[in-house]
Coordinates of C-alpha atoms in Angstrom, one line a residue:
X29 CA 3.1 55.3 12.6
X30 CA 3.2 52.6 15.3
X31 CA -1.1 52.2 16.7
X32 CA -1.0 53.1 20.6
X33 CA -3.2 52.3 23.2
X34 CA -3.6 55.5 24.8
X35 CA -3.8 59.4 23.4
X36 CA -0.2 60.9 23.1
X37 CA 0.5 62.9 25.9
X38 CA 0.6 66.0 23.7
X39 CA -2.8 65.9 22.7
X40 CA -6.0 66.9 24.6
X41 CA -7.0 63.5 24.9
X42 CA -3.7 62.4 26.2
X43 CA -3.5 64.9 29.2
X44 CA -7.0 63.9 30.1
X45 CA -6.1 60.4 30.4
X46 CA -2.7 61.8 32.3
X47 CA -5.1 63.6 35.0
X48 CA -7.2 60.8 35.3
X49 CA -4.3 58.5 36.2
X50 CA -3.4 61.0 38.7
X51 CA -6.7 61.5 40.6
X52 CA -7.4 57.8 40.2
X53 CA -4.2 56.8 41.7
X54 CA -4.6 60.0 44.4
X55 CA -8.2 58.5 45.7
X56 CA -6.9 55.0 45.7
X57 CA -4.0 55.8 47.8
X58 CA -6.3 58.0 50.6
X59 CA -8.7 54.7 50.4
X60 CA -6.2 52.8 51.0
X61 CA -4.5 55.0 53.7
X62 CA -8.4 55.1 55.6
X63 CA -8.7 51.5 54.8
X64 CA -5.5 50.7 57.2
X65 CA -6.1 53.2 59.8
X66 CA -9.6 52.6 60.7
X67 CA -10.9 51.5 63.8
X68 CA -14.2 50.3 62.1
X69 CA -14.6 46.1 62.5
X70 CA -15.9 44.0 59.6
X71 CA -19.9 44.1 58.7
X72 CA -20.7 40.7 59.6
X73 CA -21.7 40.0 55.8
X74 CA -17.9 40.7 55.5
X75 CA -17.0 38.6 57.9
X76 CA -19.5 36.0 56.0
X77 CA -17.4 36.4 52.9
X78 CA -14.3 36.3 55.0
X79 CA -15.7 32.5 56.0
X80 CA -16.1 31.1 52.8
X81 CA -12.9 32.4 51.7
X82 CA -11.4 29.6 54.3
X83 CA -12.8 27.1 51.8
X84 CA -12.4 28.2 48.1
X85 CA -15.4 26.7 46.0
X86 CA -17.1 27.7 42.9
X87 CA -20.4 29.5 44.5
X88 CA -22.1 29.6 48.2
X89 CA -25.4 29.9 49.6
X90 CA -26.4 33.7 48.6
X91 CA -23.6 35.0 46.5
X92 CA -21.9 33.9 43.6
X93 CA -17.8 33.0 44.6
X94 CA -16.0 36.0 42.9
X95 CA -16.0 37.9 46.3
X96 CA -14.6 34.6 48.5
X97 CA -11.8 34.1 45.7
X98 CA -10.6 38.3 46.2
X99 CA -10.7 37.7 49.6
X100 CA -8.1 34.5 49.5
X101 CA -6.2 36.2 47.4
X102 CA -5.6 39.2 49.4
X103 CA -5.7 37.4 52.6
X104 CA -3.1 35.1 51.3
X105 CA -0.7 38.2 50.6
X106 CA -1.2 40.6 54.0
X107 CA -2.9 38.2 56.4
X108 CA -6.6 38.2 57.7
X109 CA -6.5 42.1 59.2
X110 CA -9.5 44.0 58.2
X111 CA -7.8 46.0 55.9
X112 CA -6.8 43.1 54.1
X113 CA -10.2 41.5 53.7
X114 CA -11.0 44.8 52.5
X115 CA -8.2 45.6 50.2
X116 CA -9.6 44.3 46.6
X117 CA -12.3 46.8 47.0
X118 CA -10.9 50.3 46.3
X119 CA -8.3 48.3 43.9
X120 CA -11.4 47.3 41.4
X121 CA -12.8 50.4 42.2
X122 CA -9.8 52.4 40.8
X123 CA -9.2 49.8 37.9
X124 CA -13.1 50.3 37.1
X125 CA -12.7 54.6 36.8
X126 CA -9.8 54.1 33.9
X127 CA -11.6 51.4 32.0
X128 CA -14.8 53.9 32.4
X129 CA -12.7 57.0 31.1
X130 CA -11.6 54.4 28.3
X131 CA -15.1 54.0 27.4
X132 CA -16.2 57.6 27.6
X133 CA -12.8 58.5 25.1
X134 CA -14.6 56.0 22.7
X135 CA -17.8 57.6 22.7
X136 CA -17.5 61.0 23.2
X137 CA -14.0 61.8 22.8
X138 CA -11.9 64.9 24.2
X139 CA -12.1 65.4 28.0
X140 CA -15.0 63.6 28.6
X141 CA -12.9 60.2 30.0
X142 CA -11.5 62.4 32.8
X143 CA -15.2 64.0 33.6
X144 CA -16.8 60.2 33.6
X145 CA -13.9 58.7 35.8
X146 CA -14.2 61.5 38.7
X147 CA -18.3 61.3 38.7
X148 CA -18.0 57.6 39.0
X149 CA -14.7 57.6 41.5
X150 CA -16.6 60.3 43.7
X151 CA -20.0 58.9 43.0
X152 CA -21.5 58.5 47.2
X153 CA -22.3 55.0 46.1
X154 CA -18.5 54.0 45.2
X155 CA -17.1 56.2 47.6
X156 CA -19.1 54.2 50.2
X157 CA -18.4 50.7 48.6
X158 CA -14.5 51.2 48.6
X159 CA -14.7 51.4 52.1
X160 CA -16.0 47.7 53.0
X161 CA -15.6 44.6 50.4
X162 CA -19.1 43.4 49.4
X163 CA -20.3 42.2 45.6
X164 CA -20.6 45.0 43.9
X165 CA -16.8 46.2 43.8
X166 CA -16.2 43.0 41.6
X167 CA -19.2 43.5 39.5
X168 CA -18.6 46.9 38.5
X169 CA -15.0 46.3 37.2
X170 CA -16.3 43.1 35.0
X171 CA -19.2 45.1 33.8
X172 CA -16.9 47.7 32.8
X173 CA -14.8 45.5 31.0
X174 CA -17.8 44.2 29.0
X175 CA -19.1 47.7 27.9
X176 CA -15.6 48.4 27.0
X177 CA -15.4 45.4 24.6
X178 CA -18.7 45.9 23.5
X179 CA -17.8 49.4 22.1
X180 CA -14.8 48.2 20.6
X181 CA -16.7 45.5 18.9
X182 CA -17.8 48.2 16.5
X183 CA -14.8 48.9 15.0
X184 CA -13.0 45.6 15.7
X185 CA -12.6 43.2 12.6
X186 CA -12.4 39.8 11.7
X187 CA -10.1 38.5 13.3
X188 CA -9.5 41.2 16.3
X189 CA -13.7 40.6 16.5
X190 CA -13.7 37.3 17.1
X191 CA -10.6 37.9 20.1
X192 CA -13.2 41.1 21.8
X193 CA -16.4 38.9 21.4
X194 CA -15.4 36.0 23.1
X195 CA -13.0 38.4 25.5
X196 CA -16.8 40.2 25.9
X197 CA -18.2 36.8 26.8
X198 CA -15.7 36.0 29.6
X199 CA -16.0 39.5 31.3
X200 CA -19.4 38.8 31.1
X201 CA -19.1 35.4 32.4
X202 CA -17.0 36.8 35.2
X203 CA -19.3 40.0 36.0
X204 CA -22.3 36.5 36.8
X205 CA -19.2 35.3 39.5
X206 CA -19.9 38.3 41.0
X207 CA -23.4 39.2 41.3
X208 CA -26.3 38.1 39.1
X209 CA -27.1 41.6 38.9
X210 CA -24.8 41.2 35.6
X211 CA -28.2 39.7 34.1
X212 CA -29.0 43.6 33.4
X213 CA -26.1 43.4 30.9
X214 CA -27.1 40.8 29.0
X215 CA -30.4 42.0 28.3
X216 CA -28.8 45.6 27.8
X217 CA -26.8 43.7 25.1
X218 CA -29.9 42.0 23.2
X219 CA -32.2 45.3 23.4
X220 CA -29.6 47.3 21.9
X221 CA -29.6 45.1 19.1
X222 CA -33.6 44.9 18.8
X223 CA -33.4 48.7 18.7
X224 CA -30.9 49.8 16.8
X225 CA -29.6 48.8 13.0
X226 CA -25.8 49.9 14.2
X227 CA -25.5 47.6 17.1
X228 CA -26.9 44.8 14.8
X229 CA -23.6 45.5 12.3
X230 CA -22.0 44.6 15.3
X231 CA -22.4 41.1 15.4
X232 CA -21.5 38.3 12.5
X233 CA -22.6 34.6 13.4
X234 CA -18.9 33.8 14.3
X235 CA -19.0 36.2 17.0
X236 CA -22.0 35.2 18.5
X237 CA -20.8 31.7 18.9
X238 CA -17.9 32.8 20.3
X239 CA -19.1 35.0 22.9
X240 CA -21.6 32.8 23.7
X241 CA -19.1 29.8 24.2
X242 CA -17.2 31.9 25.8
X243 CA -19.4 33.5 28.6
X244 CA -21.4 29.8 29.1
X245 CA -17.3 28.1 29.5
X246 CA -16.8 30.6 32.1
X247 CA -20.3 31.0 33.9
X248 CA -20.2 26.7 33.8
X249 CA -18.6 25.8 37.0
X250 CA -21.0 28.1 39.2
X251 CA -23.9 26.3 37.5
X252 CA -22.9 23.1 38.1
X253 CA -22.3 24.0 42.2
X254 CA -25.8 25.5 41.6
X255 CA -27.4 22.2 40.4
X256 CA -25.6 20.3 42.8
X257 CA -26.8 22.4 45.6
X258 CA -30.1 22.4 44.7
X259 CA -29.5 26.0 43.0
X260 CA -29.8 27.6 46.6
X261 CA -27.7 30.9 45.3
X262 CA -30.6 31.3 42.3
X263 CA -32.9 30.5 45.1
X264 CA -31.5 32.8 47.7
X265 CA -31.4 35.8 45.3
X266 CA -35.1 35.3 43.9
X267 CA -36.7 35.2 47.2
X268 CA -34.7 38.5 48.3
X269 CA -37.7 40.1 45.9
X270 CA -40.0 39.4 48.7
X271 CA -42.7 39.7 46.0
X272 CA -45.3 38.3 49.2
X273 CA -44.8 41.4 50.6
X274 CA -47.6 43.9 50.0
X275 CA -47.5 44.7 46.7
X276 CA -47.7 48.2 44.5
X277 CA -45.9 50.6 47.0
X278 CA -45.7 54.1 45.9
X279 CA -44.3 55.0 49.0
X280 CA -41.0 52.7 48.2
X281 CA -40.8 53.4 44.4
X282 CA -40.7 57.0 45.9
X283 CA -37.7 56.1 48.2
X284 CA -36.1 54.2 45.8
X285 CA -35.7 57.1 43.7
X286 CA -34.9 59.7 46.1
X287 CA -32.5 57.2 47.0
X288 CA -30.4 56.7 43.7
X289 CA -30.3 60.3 43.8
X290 CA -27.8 59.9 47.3
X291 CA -25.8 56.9 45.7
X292 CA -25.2 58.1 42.2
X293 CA -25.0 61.6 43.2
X294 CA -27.6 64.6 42.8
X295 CA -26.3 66.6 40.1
X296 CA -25.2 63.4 37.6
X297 CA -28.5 61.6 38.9
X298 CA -30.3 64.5 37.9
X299 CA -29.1 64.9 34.9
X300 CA -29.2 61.2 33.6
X301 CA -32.6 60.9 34.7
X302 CA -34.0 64.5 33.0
X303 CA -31.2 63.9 30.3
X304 CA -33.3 60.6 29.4
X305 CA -36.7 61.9 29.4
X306 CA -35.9 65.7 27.5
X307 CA -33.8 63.8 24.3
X308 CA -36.4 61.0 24.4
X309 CA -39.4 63.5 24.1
X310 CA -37.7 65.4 21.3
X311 CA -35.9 62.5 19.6
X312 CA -32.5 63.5 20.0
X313 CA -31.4 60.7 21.3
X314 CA -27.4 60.1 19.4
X315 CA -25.7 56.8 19.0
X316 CA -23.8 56.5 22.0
X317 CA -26.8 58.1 23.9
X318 CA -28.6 55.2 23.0
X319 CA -25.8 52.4 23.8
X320 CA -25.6 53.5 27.4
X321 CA -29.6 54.3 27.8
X322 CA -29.5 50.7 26.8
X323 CA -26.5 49.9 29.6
X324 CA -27.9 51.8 32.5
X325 CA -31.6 52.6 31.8
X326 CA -32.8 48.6 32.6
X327 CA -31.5 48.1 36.1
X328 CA -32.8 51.3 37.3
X329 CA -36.5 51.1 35.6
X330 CA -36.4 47.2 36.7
X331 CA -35.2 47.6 40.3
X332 CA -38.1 50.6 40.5
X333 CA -40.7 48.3 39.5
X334 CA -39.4 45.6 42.2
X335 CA -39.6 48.7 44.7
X336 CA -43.1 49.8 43.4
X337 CA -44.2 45.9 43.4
X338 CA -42.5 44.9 46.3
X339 CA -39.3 46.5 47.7
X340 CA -35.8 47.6 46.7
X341 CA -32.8 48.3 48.3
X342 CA -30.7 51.3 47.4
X343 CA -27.7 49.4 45.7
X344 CA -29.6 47.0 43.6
X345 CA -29.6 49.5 40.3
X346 CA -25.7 49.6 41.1
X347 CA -25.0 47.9 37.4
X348 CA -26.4 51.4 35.9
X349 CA -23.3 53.1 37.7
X350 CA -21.1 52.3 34.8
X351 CA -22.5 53.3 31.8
X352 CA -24.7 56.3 33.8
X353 CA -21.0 57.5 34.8
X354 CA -20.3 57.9 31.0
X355 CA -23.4 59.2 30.1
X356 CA -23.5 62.4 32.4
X357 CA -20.2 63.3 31.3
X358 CA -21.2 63.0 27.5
X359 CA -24.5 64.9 28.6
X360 CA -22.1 67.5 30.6
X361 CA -19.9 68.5 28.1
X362 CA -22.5 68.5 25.2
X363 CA -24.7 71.2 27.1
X364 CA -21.6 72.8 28.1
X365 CA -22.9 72.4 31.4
X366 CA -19.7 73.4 33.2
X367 CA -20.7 74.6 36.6
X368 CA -23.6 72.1 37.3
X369 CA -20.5 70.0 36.8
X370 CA -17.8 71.7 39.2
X371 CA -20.7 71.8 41.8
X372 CA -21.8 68.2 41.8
X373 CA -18.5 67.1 41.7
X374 CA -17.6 69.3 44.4
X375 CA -20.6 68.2 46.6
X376 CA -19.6 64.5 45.8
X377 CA -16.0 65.5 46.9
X378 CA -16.9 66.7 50.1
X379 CA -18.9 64.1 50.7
X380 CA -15.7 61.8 49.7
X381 CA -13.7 63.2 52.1
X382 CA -16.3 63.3 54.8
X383 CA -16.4 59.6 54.4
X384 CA -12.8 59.3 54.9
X385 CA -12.7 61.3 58.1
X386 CA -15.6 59.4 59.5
X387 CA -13.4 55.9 58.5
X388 CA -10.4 57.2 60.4
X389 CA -12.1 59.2 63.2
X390 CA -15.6 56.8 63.5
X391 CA -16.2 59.9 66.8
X392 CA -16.8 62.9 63.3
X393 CA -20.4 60.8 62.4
X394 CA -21.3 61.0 66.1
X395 CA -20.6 64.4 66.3
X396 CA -22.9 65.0 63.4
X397 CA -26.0 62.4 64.5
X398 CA -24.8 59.9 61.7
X399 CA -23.6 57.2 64.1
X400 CA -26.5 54.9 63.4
X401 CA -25.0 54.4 59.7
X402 CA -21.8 52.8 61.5
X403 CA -23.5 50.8 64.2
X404 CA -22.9 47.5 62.5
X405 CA -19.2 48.0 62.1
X406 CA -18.6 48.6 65.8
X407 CA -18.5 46.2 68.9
X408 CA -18.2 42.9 67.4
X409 CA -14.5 42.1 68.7
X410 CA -16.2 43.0 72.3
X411 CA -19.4 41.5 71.7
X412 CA -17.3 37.6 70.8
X413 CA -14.8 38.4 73.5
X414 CA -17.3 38.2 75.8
X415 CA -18.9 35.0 74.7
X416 CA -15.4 33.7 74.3
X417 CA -15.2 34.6 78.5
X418 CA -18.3 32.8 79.0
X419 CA -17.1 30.1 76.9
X420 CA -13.9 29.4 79.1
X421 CA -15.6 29.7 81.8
X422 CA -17.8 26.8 81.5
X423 CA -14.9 24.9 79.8
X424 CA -13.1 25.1 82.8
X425 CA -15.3 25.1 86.1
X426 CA -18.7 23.7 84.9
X427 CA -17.6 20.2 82.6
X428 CA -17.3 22.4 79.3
X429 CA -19.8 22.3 76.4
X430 CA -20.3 20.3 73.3
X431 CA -20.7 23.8 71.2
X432 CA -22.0 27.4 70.8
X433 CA -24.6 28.3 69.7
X434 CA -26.3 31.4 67.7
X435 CA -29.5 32.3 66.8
X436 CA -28.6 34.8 64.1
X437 CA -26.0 34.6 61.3
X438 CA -24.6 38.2 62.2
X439 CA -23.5 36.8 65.6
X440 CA -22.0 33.2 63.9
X441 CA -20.1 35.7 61.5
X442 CA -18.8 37.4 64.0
X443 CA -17.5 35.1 66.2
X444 CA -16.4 32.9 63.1
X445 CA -13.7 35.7 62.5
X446 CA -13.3 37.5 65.5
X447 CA -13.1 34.8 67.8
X448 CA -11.0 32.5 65.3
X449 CA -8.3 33.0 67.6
X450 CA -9.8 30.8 70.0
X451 CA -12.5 29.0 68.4
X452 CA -10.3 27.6 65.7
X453 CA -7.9 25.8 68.5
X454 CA -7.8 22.2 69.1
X455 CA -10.6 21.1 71.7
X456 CA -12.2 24.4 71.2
X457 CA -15.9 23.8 71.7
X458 CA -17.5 24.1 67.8
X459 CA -19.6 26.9 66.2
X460 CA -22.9 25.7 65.7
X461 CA -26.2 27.6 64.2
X462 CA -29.5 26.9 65.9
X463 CA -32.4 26.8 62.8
X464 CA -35.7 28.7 63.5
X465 CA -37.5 27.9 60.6
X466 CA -38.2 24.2 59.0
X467 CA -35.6 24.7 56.3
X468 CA -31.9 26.5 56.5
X469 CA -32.3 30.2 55.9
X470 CA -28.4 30.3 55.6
X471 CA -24.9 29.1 54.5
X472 CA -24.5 28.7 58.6
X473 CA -27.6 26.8 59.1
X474 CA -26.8 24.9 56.0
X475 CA -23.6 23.6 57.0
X476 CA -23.4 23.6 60.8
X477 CA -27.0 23.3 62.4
X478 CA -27.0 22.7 66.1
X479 CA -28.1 18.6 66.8
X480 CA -28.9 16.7 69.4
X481 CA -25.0 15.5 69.4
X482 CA -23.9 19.1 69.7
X483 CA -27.1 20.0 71.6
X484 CA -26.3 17.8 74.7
X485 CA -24.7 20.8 76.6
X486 CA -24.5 24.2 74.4
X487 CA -23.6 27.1 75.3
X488 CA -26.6 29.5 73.6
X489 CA -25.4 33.2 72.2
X490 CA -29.1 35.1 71.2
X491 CA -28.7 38.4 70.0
X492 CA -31.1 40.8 71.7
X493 CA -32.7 38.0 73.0
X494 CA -35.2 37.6 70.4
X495 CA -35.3 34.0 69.9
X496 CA -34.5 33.3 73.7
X497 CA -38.3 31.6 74.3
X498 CA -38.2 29.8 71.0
X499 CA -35.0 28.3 71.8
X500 CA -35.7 27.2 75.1
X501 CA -38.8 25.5 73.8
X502 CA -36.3 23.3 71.8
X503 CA -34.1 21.7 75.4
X504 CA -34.9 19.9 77.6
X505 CA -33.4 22.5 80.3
X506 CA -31.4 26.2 80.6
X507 CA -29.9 27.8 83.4
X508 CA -27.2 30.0 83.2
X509 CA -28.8 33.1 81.9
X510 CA -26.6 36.2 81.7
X511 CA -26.9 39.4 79.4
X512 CA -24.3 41.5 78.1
X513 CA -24.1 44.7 76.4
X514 CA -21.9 46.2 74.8
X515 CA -21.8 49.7 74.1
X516 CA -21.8 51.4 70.3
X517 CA -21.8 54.8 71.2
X518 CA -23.6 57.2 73.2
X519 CA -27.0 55.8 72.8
X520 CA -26.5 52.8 71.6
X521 CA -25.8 49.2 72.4
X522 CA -25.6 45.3 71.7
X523 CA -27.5 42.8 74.0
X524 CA -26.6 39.3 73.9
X525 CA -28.2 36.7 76.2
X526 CA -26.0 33.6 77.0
X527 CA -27.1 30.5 78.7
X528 CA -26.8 27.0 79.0
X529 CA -29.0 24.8 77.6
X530 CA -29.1 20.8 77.7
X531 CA -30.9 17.5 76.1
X532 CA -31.4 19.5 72.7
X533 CA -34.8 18.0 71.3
X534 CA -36.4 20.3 69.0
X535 CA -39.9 21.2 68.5
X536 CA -41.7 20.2 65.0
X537 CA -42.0 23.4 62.8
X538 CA -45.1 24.2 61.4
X539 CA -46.0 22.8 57.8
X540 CA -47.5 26.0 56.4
X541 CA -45.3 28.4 57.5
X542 CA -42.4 26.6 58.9
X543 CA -41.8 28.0 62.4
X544 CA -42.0 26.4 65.3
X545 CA -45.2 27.0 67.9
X546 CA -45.8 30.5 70.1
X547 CA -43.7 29.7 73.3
X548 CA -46.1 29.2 76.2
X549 CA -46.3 32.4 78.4
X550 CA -44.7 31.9 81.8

C-alpha cells in the first residue's frame, strides 16, 4: 500500500482529522469575517509593525523582522486597511491548530488531534491574539513546526533524518525571526535529551550538524543586523525584565499564575498544571508526557520566576501554548475526563464568541464594564485628524513648521499610519520624535529624533501632557497651546496638548540617570 500523509477517512483517526479541518476552517472564516467588519483601529504597536513593514530589513529595534515581513506581504495583496495588517494572524493561527492536532495524532493517537486543536484554537490567549497581529501569531506556527519535526525525528531514518533535522533547524531558525521567546525551545530540546535515554536515540552526529547548520544559516542575517546595530533588539528584550525593579514579588508570581489560568484557559490550565505535579509525585510520567513537560513546562516555571524576581506579563509563557495544547488533550482522554472537557471547551467557546461580538459591536464590552480592555484600539484616526487640523493650520496662516513632534511613540505610531495620508505628501511637514532620556528608548527616537534643524519651528503633539514642562525646558519659546480630547467611550478619553515651539536647544540629560532636570515651577 501507497504511505499517506493523513489517516484514511474511514478510520477513527481519519474523521478526527476531517472535524478538525472543519472547525479550524469554521473559526478562521468568523475571524476573518470579525477581522473585516470591525470598527476597532490598530494598537499603536500594530501600527509600529505596520512602519517597519514600509522598509523591509532583517530585524528592528525591539522585535525580531518576522512580523514586518507578514505584514508586507499581506499589505502587498489587499492594501494597508486594518484588516489587512491584521490578516496573517488568524491565518498562522489556523495553520498552527492542524500542525498541533498532527502532533497530538503522533503521540497519543485516536481523537486526541481534534481535542488538542479545539483547546488551542479556543484557548482565550489565541482567541485574543487572532484578533490584532503582534509576535506571537508567527511564533506559535514555527514552534509548532519544530515540535512536529522533533517528534518525527524519532522514527525518521537516515536519510529522511537528516531532511527533518535540518527542516527542524530552520523552523527553529524562523520561530527566533519571530520572537526570541523561541529560546525556550531550544533549551526544551537539550533538556529532553539530558533527561531522557529515548530522546538521546534521537540524534546521530549527522543530524546535529545539520540542524545546527541549519538553524545558525537561517537565524544569521538577524545577527548580523544585531551586531551592526549595536544588538539593540537583544538589548531591548533583556531590559524588558526590569530586573531593577523591586525584586521577589509574591504578589506578581501570584498574578502571573492566576493569569495563565485566563489565557490558556481554566479547565486545560488546570489540568496541565495539577496534571504535572500528580504524575510527577507518583512517577507516572509516560514518554510523550515527558516530551511536552519538556516543551511547555520551561517557559512557564521561567517566566514565573521573572514575575516572582521581577515582573511578567501575561503572554510571555505563550511558547508553552503549543505543546500544553497537546498535553491536556493526552491528559483528557487518558483520565477519560470527558465532561471537564465539554465544559472547558464550552467556557472557552463562549468566551470565543464573546470576543467576536465585542470585535464587530466594540458598544457589547461597554455594556458589560469591559471597555477599558479596548481603550487603545479606539480614537486614534480622531486623535491624528486633529493634529493633522492643527498642522494645516499653521501651514497655511502662521509660516508653516519645519516638523511634528511627539513625546511618545504610541502618538508617532499613530500618526505614522493614520495620518499617512497626509503626512506622507510632498512638502508635508516631517514626523519627528522628541528624546526624553540621554539615549533613544525607541525605533522612533532612533531614526527620527527632533534637532535643532527640525526644531526651528515644530509643531509639539504631547500625549496627556506629561512631558509638556520637560519639553518646553528644551526651546527657546512656545505659544500656541491648545488641548484636545477625544472621547473613547462613556468615561473615557484622549488628551493631547499641541503647541508651537521654536529655537530647539535641548537641555543636558543627567549622567546617572539620563533625564533631563525637574522643570522649574512657574
Amino acid at each position: 500500500m501507497t504511505p499517506t500523509l493523513v489517516p484514511a477517512p474511514q478510520t477513527a483517526e481519519g474523521r478526527a482529522w476531517r472535524l478538525t479541518l472543519l472547525m479550524v476552517a469554521g473559526l478562521t472564516l468568523v475571524r476573518l469575517a470579525a477581522l473585516f467588519a470591525t470598527p476597532l483601529e490598530l494598537y499603536p504597536d500594530e501600527a509600529q509593525y505596520w512602519l517597519w513593514s514600509r522598509e523591509l530589513a532583517f530585524g528592528y529595534f525591539s522585535k525580531p523582522p518576522m512580523i514586518a515581513w507578514l505584514i508586507w506581504l499581506t499589505t502587498k495583496i489587499g492594501g494597508d486597511a486594518e484588516a489587512w495588517v491584521r490578516l496573517s494572524a488568524p491565518l498562522l493561527h489556523g495553520a498552527t491548530a492542524l500542525v498541533v492536532h498532527r502532533i497530538a495524532w503522533r503521540l497519543y493517537g485516536g481523537w486526541s488531534g481534534l481535542v488538542a486543536a479545539a483547546i488551542y484554537s479556543l484557548m482565550p490567549g489565541v482567541v485574543l491574539s487572532s484578533g490584532l497581529i503582534a509576535t506571537d501569531a508567527p511564533l506559535l506556527f514555527f514552534l509548532s513546526l519544530t515540535i512536529w519535526a522533533y517528534v518525527d525525528l524519532a522514527e525518521a531514518y537516515a536519510p529522511r533524518r537528516y531532511f527533518v533535522a535540518a527542516g527542524m533547524g530552520v523552523t527553529l531558525g524562523l520561530a527566533f525571526l519571530s520572537k526570541y521567546a523561541a529560546i525556550y525551545a531550544l533549551g526544551s530540546i537539550v533538556l529532553h535529551a539530558l533527561i531522557s535515554k529515548e530522546a538521546r536515540h534521537r540524534w546521530c552526529a549527522a543530524a546535529i550538524v545539520l540542524f545546527a547548520l541549519a538553524f545558525v544559516l537561517t537565524l544569521a542575517p538577524n545577527f548580523a543586523w544585531n551586531a551592526s546595530h549595536h544588538f539593540s533588539t537583544v538589548k531591548h528584550t533583556a531590559s524588558n525584565a526590569n530586573w531593577g525593579a523591586h525584586l521577589f514579588n509574591v504578589r506578581e508570581l501570584g498574578e502571573f499564575v492566576i493569569s495563565q489560568f485566563g489565557v490558556f484557559g481554566p479547565i486545560p490550565f488546570g489540568v496541565l498544571l495539577g496534571g504535572a505535579i500528580w504524575l510527577g509525585i507518583k512517577r507516572k510520567v509516560q514518554s510523550p508526557d515527558l516530551l511536552l513537560l519538556c516543551f511547555s513546562a520551561p517557559p512557564l516555571v521561567i517566566v514565573a520566576g521573572e514575575a516572582f524576581v521581577s515582573r511578567a506579563n501575561a503572554n510571555w509563557a505563550g511558547a508553552s501554548f503549543v505543546a500544553g495544547s497537546v498535553l491536556a488533550a493526552g491528559w483528557l482522554l487518558r483520565w477519560n475526563a470527558r465532561r471537564w472537557l465539554v465544559g472547558g471547551l464550552a467556557l472557552q467557546a463562549v468566551f470565543a464568541a464573546f470576543f467576536v461580538v465585542c470585535m464587530v459591536n466594540p458598544r457589547a464590552a461597554d455594556a458589560v464594564g469591559l471597555s477599558n480592555g479596548f481603550k487603545r484600539v479606539r480614537g486614534w484616526d480622531q486623535t491624528i485628524q486633529a493634529v493633522i487640523e492643527r498642522t494645516r493650520e499653521e501651514q497655511a496662516l502662521r509660516g508653516g513648521v519645519t516638523a511634528v513632534a511627539m513625546d511618545d511613540r504610541f502618538l508617532y505610531n499613530a500618526a505614522a499610519y493614520y495620518g499617512r495620508d497626509y503626512f506622507g505628501r510632498p512638502g508635508a511637514p516631517p514626523l519627528r520624535m522628541w528624546v526624553h532620556e540621554a539615549s533613544p528608548q525607541n525605533q522612533a527616537e532612533t531614526e527620527v529624533p527632533l534637532n535643532a534643524a527640525y526644531g526651528r519651528r515644530a509643531l509639539i503633539v504631547s500625549l496627556e501632557g506629561g512631558y509638556r514642562p520637560e519639553i518646553e525646558q528644551d526651546f527657546k519659546a512656545t505659544s500656541g497651546l491648545q488641548i484636545s480630547r477625544v472621547r473613547l467611550d462613556k468615561k473615557r478619553s484622549r488628551r493631547i496638548d499641541l503647541f508651537v515651539a521654536e529655537g530647539f536647544a535641548p537641555l543636558p540629560r543627567d549622567p546617572v540617570t539620563g533625564l533631563p532636570p525637574e522643570p522649574k515651577r512657574r
